[in-house]
CSV table of C-alpha atoms and ligand atoms in Angstrom, one decimal:
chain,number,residue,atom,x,y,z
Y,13,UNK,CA,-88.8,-1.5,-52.1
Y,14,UNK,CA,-92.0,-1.7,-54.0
Y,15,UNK,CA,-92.0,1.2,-56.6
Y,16,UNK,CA,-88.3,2.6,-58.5
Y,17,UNK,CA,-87.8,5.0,-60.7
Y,18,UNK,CA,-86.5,4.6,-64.1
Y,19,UNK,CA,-84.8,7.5,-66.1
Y,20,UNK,CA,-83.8,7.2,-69.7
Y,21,UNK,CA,-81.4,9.2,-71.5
Y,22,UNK,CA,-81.0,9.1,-75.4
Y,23,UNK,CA,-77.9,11.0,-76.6
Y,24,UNK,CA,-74.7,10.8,-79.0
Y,25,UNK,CA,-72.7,7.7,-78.1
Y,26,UNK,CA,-69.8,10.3,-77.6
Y,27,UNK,CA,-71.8,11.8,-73.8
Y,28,UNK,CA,-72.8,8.1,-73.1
Y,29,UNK,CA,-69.9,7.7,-70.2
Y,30,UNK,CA,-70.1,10.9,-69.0
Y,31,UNK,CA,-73.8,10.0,-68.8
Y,32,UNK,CA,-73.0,6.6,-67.0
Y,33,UNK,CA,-70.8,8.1,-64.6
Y,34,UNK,CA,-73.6,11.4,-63.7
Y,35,UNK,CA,-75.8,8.9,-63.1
Y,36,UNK,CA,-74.1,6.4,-60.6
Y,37,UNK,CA,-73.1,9.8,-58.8
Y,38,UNK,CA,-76.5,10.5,-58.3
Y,39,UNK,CA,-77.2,7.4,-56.4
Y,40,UNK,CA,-78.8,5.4,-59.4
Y,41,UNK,CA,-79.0,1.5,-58.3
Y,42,UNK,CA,-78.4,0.0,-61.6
Y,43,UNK,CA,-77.0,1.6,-64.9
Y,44,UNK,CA,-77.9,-0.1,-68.5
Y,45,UNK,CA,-75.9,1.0,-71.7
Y,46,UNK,CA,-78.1,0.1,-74.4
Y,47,UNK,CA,-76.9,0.4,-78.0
Y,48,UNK,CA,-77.9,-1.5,-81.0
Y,49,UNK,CA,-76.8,0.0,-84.8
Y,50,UNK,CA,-80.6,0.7,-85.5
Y,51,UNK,CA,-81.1,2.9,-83.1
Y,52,UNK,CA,-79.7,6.2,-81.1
Y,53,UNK,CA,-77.6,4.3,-77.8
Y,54,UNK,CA,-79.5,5.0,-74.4
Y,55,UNK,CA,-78.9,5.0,-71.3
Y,56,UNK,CA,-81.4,3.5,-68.7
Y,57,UNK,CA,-80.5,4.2,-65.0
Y,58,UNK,CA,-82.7,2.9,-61.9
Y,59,UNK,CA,-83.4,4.5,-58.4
Y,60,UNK,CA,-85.0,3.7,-55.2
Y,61,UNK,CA,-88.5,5.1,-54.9
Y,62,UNK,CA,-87.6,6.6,-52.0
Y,63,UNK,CA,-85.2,9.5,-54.4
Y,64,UNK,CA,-87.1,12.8,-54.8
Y,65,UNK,CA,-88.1,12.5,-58.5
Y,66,UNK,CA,-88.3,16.1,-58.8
Y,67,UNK,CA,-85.0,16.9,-57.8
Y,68,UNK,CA,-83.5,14.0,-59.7
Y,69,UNK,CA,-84.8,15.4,-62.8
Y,70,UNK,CA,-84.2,19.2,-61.8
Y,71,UNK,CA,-80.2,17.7,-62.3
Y,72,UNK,CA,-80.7,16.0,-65.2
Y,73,UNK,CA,-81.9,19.0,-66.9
Y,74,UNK,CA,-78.7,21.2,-65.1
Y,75,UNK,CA,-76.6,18.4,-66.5
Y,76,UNK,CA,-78.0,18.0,-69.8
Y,77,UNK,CA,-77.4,21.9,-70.1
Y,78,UNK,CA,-73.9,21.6,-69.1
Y,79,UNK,CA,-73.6,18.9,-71.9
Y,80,UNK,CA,-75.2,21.6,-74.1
Y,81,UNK,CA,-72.9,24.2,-73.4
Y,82,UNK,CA,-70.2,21.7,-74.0
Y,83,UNK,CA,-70.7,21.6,-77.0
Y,84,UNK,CA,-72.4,18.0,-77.2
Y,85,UNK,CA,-75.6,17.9,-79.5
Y,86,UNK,CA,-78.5,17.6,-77.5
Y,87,UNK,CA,-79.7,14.7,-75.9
Y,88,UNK,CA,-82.6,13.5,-77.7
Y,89,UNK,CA,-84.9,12.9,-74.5
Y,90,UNK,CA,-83.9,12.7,-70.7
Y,91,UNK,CA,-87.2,11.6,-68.5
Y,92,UNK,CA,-88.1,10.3,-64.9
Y,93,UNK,CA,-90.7,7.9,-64.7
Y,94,UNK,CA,-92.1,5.6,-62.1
Y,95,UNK,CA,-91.8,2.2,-62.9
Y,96,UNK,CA,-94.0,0.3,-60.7
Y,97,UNK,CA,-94.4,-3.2,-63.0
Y,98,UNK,CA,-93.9,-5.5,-60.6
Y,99,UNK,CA,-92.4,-7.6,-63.1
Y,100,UNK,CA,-89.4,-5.4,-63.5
Y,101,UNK,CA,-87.6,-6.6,-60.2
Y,102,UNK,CA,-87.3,-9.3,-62.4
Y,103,UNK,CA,-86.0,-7.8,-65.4
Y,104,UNK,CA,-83.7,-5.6,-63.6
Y,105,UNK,CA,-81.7,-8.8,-61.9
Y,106,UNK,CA,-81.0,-9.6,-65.2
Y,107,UNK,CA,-78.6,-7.3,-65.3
Y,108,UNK,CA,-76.7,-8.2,-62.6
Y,109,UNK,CA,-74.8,-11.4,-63.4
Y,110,UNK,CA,-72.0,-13.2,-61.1
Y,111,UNK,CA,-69.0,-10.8,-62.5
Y,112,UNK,CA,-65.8,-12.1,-62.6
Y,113,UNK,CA,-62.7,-9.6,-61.0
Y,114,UNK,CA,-59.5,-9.9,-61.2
Y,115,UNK,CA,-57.6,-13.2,-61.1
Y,116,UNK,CA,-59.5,-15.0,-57.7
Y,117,UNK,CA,-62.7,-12.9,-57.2
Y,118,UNK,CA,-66.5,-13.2,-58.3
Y,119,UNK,CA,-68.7,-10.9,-57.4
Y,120,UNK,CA,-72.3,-12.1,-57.2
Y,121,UNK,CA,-76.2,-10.8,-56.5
Y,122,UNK,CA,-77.9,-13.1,-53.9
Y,123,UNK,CA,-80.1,-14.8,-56.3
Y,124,UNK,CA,-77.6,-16.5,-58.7
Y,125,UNK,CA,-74.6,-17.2,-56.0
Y,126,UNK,CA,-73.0,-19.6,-58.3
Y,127,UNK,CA,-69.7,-21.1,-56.8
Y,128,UNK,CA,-66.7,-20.6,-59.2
Y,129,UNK,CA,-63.6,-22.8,-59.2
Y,130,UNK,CA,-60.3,-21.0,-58.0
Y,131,UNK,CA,-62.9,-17.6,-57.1
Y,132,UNK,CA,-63.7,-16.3,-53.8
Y,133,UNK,CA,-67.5,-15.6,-54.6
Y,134,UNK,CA,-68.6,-12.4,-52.9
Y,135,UNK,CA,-72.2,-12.0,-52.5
Y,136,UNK,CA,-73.8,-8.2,-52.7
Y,137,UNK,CA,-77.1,-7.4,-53.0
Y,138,UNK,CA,-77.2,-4.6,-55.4
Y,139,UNK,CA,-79.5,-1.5,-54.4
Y,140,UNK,CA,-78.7,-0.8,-51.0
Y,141,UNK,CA,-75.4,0.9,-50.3
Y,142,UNK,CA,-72.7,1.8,-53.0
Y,143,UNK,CA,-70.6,-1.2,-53.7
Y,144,UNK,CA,-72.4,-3.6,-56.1
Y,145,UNK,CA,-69.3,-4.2,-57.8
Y,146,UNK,CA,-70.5,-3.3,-61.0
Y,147,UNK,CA,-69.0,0.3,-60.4
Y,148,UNK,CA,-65.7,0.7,-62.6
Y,149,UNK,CA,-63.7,2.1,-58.9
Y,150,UNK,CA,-65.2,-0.7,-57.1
Y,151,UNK,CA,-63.5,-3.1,-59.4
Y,152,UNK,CA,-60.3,-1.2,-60.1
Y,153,UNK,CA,-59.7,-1.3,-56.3
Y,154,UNK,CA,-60.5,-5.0,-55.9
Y,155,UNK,CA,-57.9,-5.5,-58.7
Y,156,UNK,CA,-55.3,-3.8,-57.1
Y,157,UNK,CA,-56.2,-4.9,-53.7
Y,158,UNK,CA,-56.0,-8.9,-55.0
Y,159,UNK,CA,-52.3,-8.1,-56.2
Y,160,UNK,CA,-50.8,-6.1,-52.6
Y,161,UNK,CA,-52.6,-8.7,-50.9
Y,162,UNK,CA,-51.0,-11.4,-53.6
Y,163,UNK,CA,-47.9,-9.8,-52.6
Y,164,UNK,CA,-48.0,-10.7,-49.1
Y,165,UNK,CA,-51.3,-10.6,-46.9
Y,166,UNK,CA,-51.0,-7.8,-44.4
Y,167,UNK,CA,-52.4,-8.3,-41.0
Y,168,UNK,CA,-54.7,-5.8,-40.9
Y,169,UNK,CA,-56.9,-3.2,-43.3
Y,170,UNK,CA,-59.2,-0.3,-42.6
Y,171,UNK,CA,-61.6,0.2,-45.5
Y,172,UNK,CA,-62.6,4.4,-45.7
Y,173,UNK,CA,-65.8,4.5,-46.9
Y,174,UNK,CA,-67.2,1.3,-47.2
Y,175,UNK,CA,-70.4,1.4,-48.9
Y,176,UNK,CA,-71.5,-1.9,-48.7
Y,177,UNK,CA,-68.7,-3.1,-47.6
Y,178,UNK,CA,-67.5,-4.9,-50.8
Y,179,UNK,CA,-64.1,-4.2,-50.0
Y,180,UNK,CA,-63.6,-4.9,-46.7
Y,181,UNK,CA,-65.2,-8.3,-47.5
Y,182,UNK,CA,-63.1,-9.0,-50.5
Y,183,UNK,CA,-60.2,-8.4,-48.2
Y,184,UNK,CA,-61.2,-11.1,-45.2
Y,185,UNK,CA,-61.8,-13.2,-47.8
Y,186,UNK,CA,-58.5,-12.7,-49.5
Y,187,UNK,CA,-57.0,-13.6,-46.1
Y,188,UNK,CA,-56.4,-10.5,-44.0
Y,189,UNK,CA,-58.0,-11.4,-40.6
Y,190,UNK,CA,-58.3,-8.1,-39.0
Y,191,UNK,CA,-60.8,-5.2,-41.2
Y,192,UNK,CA,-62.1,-2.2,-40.4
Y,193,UNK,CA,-65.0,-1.0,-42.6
Y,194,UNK,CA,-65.8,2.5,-42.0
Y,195,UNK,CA,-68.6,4.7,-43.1
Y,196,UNK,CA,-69.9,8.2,-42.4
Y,197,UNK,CA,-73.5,6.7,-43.3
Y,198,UNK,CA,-74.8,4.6,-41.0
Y,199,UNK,CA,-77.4,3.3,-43.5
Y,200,UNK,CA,-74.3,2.2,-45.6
Y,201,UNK,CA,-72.5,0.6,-42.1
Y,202,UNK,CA,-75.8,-1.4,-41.5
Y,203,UNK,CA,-75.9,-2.5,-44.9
Y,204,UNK,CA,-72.1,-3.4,-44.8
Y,205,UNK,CA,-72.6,-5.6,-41.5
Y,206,UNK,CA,-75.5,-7.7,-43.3
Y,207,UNK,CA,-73.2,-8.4,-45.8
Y,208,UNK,CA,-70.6,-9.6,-43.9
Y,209,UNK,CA,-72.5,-11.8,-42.2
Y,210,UNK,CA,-74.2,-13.1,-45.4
Y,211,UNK,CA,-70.6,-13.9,-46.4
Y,212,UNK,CA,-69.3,-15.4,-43.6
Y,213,UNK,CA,-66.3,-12.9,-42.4
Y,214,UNK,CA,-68.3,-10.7,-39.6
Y,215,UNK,CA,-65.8,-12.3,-37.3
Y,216,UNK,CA,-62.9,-10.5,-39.6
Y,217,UNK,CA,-64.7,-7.1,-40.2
Y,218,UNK,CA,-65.8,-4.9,-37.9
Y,219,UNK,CA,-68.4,-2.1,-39.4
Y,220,UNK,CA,-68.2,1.6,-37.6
Y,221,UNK,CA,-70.0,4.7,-38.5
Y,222,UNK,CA,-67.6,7.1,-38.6
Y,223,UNK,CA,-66.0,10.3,-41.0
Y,224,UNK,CA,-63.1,9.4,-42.7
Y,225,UNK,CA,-61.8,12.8,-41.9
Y,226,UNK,CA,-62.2,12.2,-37.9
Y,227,UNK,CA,-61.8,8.4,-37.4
Y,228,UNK,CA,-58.9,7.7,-35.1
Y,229,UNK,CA,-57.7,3.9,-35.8
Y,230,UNK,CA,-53.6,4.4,-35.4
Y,231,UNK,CA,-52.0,3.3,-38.5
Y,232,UNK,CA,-52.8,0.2,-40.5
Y,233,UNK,CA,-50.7,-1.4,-43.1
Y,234,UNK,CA,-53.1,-1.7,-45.7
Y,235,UNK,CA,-55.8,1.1,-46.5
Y,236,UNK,CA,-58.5,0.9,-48.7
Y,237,UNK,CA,-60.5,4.2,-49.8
Y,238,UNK,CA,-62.9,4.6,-53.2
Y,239,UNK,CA,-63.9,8.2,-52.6
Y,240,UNK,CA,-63.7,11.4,-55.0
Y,241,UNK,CA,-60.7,13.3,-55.9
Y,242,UNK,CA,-62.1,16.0,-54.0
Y,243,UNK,CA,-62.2,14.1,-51.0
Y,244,UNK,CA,-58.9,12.6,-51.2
Y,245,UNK,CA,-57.4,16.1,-51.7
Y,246,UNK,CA,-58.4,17.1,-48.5
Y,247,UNK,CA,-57.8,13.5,-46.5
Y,248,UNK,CA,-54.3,13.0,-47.6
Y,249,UNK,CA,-52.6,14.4,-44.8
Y,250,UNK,CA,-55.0,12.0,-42.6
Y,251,UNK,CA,-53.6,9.1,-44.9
Y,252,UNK,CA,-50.7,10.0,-43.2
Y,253,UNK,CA,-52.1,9.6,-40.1
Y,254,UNK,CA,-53.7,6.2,-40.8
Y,255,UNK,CA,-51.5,4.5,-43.0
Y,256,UNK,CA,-48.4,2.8,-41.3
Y,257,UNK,CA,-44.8,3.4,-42.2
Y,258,UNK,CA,-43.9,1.4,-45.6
Y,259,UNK,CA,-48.2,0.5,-45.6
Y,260,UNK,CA,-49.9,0.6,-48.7
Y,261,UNK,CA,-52.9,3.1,-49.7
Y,262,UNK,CA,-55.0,2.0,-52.7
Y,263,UNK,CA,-57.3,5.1,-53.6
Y,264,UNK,CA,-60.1,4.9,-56.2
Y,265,UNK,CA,-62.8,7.1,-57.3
Y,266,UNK,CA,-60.1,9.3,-59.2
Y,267,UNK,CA,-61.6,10.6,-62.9
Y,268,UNK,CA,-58.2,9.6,-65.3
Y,269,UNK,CA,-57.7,13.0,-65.8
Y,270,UNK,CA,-57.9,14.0,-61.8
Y,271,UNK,CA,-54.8,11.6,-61.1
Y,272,UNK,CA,-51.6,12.7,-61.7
Y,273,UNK,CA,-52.3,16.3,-59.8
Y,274,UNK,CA,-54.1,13.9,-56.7
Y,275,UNK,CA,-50.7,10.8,-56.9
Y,276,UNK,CA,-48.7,14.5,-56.4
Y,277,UNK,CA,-50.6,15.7,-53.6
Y,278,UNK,CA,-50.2,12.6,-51.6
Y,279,UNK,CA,-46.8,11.7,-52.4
Y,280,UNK,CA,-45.9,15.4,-50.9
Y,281,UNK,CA,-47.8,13.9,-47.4
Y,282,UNK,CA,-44.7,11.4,-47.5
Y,283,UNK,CA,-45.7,8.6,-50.2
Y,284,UNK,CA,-44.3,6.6,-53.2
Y,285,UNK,CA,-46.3,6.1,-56.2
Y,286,UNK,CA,-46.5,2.0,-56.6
Y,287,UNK,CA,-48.7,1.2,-59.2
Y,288,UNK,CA,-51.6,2.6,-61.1
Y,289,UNK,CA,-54.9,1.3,-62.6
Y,290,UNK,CA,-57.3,2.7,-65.3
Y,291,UNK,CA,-60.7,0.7,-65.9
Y,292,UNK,CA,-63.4,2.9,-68.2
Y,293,UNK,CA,-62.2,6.7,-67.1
Y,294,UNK,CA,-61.4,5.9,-63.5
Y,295,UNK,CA,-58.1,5.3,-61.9
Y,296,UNK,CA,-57.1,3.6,-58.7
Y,297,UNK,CA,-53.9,5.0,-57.6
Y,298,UNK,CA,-51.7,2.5,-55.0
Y,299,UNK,CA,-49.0,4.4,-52.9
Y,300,UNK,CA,-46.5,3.3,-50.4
Y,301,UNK,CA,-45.8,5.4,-47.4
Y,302,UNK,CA,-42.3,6.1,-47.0
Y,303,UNK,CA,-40.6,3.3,-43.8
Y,304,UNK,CA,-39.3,6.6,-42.7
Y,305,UNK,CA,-42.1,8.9,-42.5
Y,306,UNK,CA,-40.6,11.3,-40.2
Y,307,UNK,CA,-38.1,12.8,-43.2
Y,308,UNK,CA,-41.2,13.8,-44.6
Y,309,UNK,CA,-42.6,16.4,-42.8
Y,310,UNK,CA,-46.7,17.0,-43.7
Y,311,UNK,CA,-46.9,20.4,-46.0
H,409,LIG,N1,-66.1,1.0,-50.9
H,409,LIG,C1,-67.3,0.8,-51.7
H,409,LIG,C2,-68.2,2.0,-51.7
H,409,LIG,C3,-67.5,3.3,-52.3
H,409,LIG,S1,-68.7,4.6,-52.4
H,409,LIG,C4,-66.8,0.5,-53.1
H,409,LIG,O1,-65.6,0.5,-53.4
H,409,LIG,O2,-67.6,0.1,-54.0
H,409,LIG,C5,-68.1,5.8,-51.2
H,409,LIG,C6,-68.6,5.6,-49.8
H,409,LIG,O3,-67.9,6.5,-49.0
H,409,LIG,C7,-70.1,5.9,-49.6
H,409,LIG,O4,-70.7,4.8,-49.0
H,409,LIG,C8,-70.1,7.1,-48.7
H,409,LIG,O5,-71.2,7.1,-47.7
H,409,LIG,C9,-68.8,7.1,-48.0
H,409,LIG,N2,-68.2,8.3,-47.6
H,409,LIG,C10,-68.2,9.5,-48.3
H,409,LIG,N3,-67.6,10.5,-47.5
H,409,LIG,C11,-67.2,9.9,-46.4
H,409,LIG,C12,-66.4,10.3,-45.2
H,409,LIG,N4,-66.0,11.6,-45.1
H,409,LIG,N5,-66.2,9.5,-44.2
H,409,LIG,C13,-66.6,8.2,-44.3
H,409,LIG,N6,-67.3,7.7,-45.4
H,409,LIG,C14,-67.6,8.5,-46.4
């Protein structure tokens, strides 16, 4: 990808995450908090040149009204510019360093695949799919996934929305030997194959385009999914469906405030809350499903 574009947001420190957050939603590549005491903190976010410009800015301007009406004092500037210095590819990797996660992972960009002791290096290349592992979710579920796997390695895993793939990955190469990474975008699916491949587990993982909402796997002991509240609202009957008697389901992509009201709507499918996670405003929720799952009939 030759040419990206590059928005900048200046605004109270107080919108910054909300800003963050907008902006990963949006499908931005690469998210930079600047803030220095001189100056008013920024926000610099990067997308593919293949995003519609206009559009992106159209919902900048919706959202920056929305921060208005909240109450928030106005952003000082929010622009969209191409960013075509060919020097900036370079610029921009600096900002994606080997990043250490939890106890025994390292996720790392292709270019600086430095080996860790004690870490399972995982190498992404950011830009592609969702799932650089820079993502606060992303991490929060590789956190949780390290401790049910710590726990006692199930056999198997089925990854719901796999993005690219970091999951699924992180959980061949935590030991489980049989993954299934699952997408509804098949960009996202092709993206996830390369890089299980480039890390050595494609025998382990096997990549499938297909909606979490429709996919028919029979039940697995261990699933993964980093969706939105929204989403998980209306799949938790299907976690039912697709998570085995006493499995585990670790769910991410929850907003802090969105997870009490979402653990409640899937424990009524026939799950116990286990353990809960909270990395900058996002929670990842891990449930057990009850070993008797027919006592709990689906509301
Ligand atoms: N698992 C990765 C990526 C999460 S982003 C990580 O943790 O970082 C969420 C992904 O879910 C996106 O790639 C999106 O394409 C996919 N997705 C969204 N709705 C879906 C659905 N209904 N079925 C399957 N995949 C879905």
């Amino acid at each position: 990808m030759d040419a990206w574009w590059q928005v900048v947001v200046t605004a109270p420190g107080e919108a910054t995450e909300g800003i963050v957050n907008f902006l990963w939603e949006q499908g931005a590549v690469g998210v930079i908090e600047e803030e220095s005491p001189a100056s008013t903190p920024a926000v610099r976010a990067f997308f593919p040149g293949t995003t519609d410009a206009d559009d992106l800015a159209a919902r900048l301007r919706d959202y920056v009204s929305g921060l208005r009406a909240l109450g928030f004092r106005v952003p000082l500037e929010a622009t969209v510019s191409a960013l075509e210095d060919p020097g900036w590819a370079t610029a921009w990797r600096e900002h994606f360093r080997p990043r250490p996660v939890g106890r025994t992972l390292l996720i790392a960009p292709p270019w600086d695949p430095i080996a860790a002791a004690g870490r399972h290096t995982i190498v992404i290349e950011p830009g592609r799919a969702f799932g650089t592992g820079q993502h606060a979710t992303t991490v929060g579920c590789l956190e949780r996934l390290e401790d049910v796997v710590d726990a006692g390695a199930p056999a198997r895993a089925l990854d719901l929305g796999t993005g690219s793939g970091i999951l699924a990955i992180a959980a061949a190469c935590l030991g489980i030997i049989d993954v299934l990474a699952v997408d509804d975008d098949p960009d996202a699916v092709e993206n996830a194959r390369v890089n299980t491949e480039h890390n050595g587990v494609a025998a382990r993982v096997r990549c499938l385009v297909a909606d979490a909402a429709t996919v028919d796997t029979g039940t697995t002991p261990l699933v993964l999914a980093n969706l939105l509240a929204p989403l998980h609202r209306r799949l938790a009957g299907r976690y039912a469906d697709l998570v085995a008697p006493a499995g585990t389901a670790i769910l991410g992509g929850i907003l802090d405030g969105e997870a009490d009201e979402l653990e409640a709507h899937v424990a009524r499918r026939g799950f116990a809350p286990v353990a809960r996670l909270s990395r900058e405003g996002w929670t990842t929720l891990e449930l057990r499903r009850s070993a008797h799952a027919s006592l709990h009939p689906r509301a």
